[in-house]
Short mmCIF file of C-alpha atoms and ligand atoms in Angstrom, two decimals:
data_model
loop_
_atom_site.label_atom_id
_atom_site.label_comp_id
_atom_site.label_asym_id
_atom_site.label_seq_id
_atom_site.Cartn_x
_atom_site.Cartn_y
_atom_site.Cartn_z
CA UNK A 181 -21.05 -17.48 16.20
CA UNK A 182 -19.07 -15.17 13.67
CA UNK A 183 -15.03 -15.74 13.69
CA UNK A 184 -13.13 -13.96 11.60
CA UNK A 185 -9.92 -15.67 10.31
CA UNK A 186 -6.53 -13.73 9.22
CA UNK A 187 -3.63 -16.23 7.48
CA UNK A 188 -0.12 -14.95 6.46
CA UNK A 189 2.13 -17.81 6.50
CA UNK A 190 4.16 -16.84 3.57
CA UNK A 191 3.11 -14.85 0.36
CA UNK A 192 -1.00 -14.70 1.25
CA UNK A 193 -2.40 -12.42 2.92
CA UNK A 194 -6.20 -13.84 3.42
CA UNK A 195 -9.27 -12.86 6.16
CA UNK A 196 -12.19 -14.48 5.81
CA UNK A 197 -15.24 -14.35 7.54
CA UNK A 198 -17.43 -17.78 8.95
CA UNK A 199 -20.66 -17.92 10.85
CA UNK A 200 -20.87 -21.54 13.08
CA UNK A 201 -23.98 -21.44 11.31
CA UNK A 202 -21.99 -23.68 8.73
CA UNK A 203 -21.76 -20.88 5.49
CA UNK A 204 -18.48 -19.45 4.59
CA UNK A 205 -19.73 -15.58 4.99
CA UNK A 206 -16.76 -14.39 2.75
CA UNK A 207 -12.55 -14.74 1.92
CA UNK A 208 -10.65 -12.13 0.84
CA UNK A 209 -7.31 -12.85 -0.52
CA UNK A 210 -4.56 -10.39 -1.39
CA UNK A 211 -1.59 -11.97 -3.03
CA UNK A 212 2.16 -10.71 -2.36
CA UNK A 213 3.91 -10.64 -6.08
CA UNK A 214 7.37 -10.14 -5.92
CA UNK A 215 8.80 -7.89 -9.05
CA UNK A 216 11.82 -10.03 -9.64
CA UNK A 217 13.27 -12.77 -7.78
CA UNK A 218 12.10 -14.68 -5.04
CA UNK A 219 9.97 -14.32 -1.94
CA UNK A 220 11.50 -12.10 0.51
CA UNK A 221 10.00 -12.50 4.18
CA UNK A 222 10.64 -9.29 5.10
CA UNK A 223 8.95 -7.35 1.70
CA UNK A 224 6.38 -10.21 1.94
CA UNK A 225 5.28 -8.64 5.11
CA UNK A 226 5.20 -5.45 4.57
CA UNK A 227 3.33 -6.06 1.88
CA UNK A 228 0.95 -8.14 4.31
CA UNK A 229 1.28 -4.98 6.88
CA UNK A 230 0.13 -2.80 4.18
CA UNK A 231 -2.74 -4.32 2.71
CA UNK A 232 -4.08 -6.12 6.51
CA UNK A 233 -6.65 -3.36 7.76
CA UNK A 234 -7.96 -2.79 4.42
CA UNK A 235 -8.82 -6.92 3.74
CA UNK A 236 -10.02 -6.67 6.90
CA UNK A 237 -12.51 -4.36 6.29
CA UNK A 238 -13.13 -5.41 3.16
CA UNK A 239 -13.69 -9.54 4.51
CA UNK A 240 -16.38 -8.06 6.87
CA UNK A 241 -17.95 -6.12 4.38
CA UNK A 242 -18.51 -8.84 2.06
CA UNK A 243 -19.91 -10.86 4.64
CA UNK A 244 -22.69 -8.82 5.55
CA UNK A 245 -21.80 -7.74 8.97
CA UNK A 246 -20.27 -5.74 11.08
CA UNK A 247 -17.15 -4.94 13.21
CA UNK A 248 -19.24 -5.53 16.34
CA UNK A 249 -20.86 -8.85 15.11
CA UNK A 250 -17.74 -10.76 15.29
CA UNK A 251 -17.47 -13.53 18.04
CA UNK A 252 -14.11 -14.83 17.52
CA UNK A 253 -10.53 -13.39 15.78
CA UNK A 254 -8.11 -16.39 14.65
CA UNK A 255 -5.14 -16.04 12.95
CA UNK A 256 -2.51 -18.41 11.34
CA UNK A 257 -0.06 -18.89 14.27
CA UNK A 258 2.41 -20.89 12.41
CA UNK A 259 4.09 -22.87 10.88
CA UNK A 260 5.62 -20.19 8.49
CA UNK A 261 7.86 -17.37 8.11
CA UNK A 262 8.46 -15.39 10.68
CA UNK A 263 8.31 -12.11 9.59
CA UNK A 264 4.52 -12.97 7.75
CA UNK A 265 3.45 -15.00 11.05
CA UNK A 266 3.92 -11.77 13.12
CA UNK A 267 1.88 -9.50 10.80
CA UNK A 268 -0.90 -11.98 11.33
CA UNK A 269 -0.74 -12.42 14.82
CA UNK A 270 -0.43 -8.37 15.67
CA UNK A 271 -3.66 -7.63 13.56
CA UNK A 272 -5.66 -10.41 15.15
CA UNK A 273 -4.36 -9.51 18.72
CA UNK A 274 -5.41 -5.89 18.31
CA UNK A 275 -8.92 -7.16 16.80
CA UNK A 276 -9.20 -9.07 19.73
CA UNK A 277 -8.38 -6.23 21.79
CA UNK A 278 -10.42 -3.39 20.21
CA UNK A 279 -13.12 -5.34 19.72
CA UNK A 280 -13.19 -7.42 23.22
CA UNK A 281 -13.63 -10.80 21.79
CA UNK A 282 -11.71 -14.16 22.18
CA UNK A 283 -8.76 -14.84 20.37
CA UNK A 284 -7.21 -18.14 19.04
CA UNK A 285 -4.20 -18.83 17.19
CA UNK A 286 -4.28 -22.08 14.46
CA UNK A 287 -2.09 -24.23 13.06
CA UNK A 288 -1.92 -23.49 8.95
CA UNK A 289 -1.89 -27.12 7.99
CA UNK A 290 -4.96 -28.26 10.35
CA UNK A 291 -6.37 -25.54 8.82
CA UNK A 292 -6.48 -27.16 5.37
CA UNK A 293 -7.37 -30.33 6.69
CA UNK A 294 -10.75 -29.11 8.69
CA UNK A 295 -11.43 -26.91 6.04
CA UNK A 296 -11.66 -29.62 3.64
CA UNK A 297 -13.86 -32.13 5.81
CA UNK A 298 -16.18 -29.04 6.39
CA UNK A 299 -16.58 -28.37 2.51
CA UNK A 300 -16.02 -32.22 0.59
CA UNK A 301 -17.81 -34.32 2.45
CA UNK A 302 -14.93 -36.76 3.62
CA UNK A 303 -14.68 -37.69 6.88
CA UNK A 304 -11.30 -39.04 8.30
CA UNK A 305 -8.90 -38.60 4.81
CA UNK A 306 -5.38 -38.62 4.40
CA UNK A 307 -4.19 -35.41 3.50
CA UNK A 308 -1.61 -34.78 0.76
CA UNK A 309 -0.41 -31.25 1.49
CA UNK A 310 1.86 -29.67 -1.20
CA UNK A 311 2.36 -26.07 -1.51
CA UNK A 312 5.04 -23.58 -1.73
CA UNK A 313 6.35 -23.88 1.72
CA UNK A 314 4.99 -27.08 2.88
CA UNK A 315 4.88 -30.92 1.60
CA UNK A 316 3.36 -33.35 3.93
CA UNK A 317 1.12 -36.58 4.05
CA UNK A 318 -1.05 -35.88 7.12
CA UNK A 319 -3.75 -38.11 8.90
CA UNK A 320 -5.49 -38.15 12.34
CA UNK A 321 -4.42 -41.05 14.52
CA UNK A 322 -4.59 -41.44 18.41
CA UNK A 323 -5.75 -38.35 19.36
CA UNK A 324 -3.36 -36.26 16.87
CA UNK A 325 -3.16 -35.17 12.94
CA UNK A 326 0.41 -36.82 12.63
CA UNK A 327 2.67 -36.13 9.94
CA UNK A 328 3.51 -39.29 7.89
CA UNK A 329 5.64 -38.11 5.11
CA UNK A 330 7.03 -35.17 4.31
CA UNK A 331 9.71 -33.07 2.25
CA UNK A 332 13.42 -33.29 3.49
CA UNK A 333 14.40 -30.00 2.18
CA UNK A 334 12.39 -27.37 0.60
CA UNK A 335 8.13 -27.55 -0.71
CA UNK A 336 7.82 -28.66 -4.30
CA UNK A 337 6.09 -25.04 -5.05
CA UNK A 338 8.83 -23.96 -3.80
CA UNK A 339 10.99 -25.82 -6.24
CA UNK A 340 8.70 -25.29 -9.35
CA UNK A 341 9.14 -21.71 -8.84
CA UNK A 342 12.63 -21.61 -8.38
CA UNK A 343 13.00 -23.72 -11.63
CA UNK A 344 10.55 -22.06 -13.39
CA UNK A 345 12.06 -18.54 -12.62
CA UNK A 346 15.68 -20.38 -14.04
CA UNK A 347 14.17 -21.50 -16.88
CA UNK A 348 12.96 -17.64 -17.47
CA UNK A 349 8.99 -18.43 -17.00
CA UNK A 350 8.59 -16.01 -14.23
CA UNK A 351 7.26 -16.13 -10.51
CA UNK A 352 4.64 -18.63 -9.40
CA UNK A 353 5.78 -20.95 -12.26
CA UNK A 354 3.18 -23.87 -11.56
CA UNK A 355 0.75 -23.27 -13.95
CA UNK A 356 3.30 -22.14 -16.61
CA UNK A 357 5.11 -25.71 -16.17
CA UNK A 358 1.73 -27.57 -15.95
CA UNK A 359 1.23 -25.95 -19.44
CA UNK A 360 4.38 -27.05 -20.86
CA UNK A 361 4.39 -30.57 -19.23
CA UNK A 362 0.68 -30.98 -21.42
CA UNK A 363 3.33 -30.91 -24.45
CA UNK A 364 5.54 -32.68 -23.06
CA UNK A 365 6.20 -36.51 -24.57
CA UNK A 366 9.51 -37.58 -23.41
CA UNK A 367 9.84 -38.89 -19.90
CA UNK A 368 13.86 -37.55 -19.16
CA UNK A 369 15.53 -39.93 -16.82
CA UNK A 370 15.62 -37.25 -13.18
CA UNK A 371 16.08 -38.47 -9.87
CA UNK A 372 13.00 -40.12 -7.97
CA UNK A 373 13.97 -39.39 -4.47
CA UNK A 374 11.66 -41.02 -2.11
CA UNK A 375 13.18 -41.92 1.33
CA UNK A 376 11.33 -44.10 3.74
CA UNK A 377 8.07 -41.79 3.86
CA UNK A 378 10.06 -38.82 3.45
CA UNK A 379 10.59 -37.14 -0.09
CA UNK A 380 13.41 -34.87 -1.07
CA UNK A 381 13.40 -32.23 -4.25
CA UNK A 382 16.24 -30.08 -3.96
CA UNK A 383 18.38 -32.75 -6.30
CA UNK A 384 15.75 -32.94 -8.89
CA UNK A 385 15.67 -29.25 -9.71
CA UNK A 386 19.37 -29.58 -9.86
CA UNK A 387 19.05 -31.80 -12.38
CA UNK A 388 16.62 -30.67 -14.28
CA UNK A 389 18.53 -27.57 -14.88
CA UNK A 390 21.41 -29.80 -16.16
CA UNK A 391 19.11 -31.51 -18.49
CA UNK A 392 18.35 -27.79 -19.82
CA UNK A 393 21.86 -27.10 -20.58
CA UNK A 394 22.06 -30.53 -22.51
CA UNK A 395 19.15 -29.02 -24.84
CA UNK A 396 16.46 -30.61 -24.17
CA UNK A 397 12.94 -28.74 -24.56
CA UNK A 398 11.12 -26.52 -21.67
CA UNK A 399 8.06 -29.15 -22.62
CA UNK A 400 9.78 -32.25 -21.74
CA UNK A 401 11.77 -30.79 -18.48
CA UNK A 402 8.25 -29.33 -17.77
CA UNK A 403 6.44 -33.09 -18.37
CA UNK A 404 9.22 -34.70 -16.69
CA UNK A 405 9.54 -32.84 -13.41
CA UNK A 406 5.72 -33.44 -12.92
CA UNK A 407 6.11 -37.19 -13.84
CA UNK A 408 8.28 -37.99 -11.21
CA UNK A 409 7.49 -35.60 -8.30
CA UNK A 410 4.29 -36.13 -8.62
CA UNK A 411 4.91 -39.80 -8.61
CA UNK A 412 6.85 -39.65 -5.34
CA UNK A 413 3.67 -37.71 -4.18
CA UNK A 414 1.51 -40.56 -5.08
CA UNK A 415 4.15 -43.21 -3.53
CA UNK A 416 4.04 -42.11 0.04
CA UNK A 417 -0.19 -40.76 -0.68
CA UNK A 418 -0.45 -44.44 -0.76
CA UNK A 419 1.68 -46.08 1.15
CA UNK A 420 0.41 -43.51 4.39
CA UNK A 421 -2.93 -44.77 3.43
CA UNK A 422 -2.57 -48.10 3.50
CA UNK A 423 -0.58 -48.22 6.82
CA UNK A 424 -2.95 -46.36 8.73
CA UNK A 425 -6.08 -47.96 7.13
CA UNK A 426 -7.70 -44.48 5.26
CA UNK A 427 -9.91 -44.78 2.43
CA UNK A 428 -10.17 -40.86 1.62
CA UNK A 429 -7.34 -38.74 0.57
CA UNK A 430 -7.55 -34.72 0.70
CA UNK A 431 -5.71 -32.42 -1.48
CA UNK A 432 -4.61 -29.31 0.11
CA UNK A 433 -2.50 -26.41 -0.92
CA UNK A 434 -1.42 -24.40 -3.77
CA UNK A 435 -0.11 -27.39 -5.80
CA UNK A 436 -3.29 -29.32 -5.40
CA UNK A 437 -4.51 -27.52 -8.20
CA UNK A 438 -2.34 -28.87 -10.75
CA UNK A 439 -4.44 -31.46 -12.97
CA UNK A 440 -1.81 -34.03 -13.42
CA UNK A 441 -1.17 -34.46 -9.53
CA UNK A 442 -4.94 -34.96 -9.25
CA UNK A 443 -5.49 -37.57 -11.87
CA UNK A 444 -2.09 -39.81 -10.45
CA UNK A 445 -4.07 -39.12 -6.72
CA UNK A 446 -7.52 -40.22 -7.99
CA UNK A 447 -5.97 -42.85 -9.94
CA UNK A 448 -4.37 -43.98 -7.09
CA UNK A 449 -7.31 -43.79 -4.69
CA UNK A 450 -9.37 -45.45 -7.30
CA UNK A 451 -7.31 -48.36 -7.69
CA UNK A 452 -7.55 -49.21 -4.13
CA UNK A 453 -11.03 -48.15 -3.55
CA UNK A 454 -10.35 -44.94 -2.11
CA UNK A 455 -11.58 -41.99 -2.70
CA UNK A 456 -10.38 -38.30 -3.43
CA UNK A 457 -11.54 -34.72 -1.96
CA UNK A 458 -10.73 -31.93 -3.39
CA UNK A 459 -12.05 -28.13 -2.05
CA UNK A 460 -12.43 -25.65 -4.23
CA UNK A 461 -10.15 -23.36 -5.45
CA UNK A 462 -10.36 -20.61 -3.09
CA UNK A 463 -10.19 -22.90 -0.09
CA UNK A 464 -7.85 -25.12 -1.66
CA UNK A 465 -5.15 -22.37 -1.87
CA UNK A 466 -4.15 -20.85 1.40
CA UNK A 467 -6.78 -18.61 2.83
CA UNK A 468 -8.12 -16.95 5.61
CA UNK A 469 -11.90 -18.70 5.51
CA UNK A 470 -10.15 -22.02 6.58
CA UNK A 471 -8.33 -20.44 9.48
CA UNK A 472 -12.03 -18.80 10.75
CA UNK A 473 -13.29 -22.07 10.57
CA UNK A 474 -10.07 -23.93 12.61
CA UNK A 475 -10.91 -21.00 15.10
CA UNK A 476 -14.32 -21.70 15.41
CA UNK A 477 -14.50 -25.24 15.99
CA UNK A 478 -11.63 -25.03 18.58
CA UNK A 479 -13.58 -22.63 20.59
CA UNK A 480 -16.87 -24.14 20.49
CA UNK A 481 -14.81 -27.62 21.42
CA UNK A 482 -13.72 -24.96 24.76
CA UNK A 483 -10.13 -24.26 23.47
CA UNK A 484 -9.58 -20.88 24.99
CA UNK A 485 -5.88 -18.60 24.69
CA UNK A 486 -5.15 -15.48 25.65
CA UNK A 487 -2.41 -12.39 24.34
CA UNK A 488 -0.19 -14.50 26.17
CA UNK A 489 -0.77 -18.07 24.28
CA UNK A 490 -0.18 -16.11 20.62
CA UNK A 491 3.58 -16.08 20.03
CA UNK A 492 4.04 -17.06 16.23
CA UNK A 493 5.73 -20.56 15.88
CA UNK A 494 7.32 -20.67 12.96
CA UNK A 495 8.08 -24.47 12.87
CA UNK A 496 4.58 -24.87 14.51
CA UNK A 497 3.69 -29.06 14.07
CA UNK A 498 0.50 -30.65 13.46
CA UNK A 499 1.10 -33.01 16.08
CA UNK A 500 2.20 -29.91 18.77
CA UNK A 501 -2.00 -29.69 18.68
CA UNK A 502 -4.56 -32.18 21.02
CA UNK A 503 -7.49 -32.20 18.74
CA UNK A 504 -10.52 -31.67 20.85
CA UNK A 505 -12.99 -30.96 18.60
CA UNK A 506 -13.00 -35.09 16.34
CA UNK A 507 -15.51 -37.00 17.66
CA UNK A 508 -18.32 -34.49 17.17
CA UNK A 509 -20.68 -34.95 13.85
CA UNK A 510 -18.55 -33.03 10.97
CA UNK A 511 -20.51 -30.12 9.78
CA UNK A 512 -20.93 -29.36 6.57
CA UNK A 513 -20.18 -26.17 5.39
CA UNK A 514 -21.36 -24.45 2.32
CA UNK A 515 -18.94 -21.64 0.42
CA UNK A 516 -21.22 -19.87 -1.69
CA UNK A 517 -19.52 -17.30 -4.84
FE1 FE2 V 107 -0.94 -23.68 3.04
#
């Protein structure tokens, strides 16, 4: 069976293409880059409504088929911003349409988590989710992936790239203040706001701003900031872990690519002899391959939706979903370049 999967949750626009066959057929990814500022929902999704048929074509394409060969549309039904969610969901229902074939709408999160048991080789992780938009400690228990921890205000990329763009290093700032922070030698004294499970950064970037004002360097803000977010990452990483009895962690999202967040993580897992899983980078980041493969193993476990089932929820939770498909072998699927 060959799904085709269309995410927009926030600034990607991604459509990738999976065959049931277990190979990631191809992922096409076209970033939204605002000129100045932040993200805007509403320019976001134009940008997504101008550039959707085109990755569309261009996600079949590279995978060797054709329009006519597809099985399956999916698309990322939430949780995200509204304005993105509904680009998304109007390309997939006309697919669906034109094209005659099932339609099923995913939850983004899920999404990273199957994606990553399909590719790593881990079979019931914890899953540390940090990206621009969403920071969560997620895990499978009694029937649902439950949400164990998660941010109180906004997503630490969300909060790296507001800081970075007030410290002046521009939009998408993660892998400018991962740069700094490896320069970095003094740890600044910021505020390490863990709450129960829950985690909270809006403070920090407050006062790491303040910090800047006092003169201290970009590098140690930069070192600093990681050092103790990333620590409160950890914190909960574990303590999730070690409630629910899991001996794999995941990384998922955007901010799972910085290097110091996945040396605390591995140290971490290591130390209690755990494990880490990481995907690769293009199924790490959010992308329309993982949201195929969501689609595909929720229709071949008989999940079935029609136009009518595909309003966009944009505060869409993980444990809104029964999860129908655990419980079978976990495939294994392969992502070639
Ligand atoms: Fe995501």
């Amino acid at each position: 069976m060959i799904t085709l999967g269309i995410e927009g949750t926030a600034h990607t626009l991604g459509v990738g293409v999976v065959d049931s066959e277990k190979v990631v057929l191809s992922n096409v990814i076209d970033m939204y880059r605002p000129e100045k500022g932040g993200l805007h929902p509403r320019e976001a999704a134009n940008h997504h409504a101008d550039a959707v048929a085109d990755t569309v074509v261009r996600a079949v394409r590279e995978a060797g088929v054709s329009m006519k060969d597809l099985n399956l549309v999916s698309f990322s039904m939430g949780p995200g911003l509204g304005p993105c969610l509904r680009v998304a969901a109007t390309a997939a229902r006309s697919l669906s349409s034109r094209l005659n074939i099932p339609i099923m709408g995913v939850n983004h999160c899920i999404a990273h988590i199957e994606i990553g048991r399909a590719t790593t080789g881990c079979r019931d992780p914890a899953l540390l989710y940090a990206s621009g938009g969403n920071t969560q400690v997620i895990a499978f228990a009694n029937g649902r992936y439950r949400i164990f921890g998660e941010t109180l205000d906004v997503g630490i990329g969300n909060m790296l790239d507001k800081l970075g763009r007030e410290l002046g290093l521009g939009y998408y700032a993660g892998p400018a203040i991962e740069r700094l922070a490896s320069e970095g030698r003094n740890l600044l004294d910021l505020p390490y706001s863990v709450k129960g499970m829950d985690v909270s950064f809006s403070g920090i970037m407050t006062a790491a701003l303040a910090l800047r004002r006092k003169g201290h360097s970009l590098e140690d803000i930069a070192f600093s900031i990681q050092e103790t977010c990333f620590g409160m990452l950890t914190e909960v990483t574990e303590r999730a872990m070690a409630h629910i009895g899991k001996d794999e962690v995941l990384l998922g999202g955007g901010v799972a690519q910085n290097s110091r967040l996945r040396g605390m993580i591995k140290d971490m897992a290591e130390a209690r002899g755990a494990e880490m899983f990481v995907p690769e980078r293009k199924l790490c980041a959010d992308n329309g391959a993982m949201i195929a493969w969501l689609g595909s193993i929720m229709h071949e476990s008989g999940v079935r939706m029609g136009i009518d089932d595909t309003a966009v929820r944009q505060r869409f939770r993980t444990d809104d979903v029964p999860v129908t498909w655990r419980g079978r072998a976990a495939p294994r699927l392969s992502c070639p370049d």
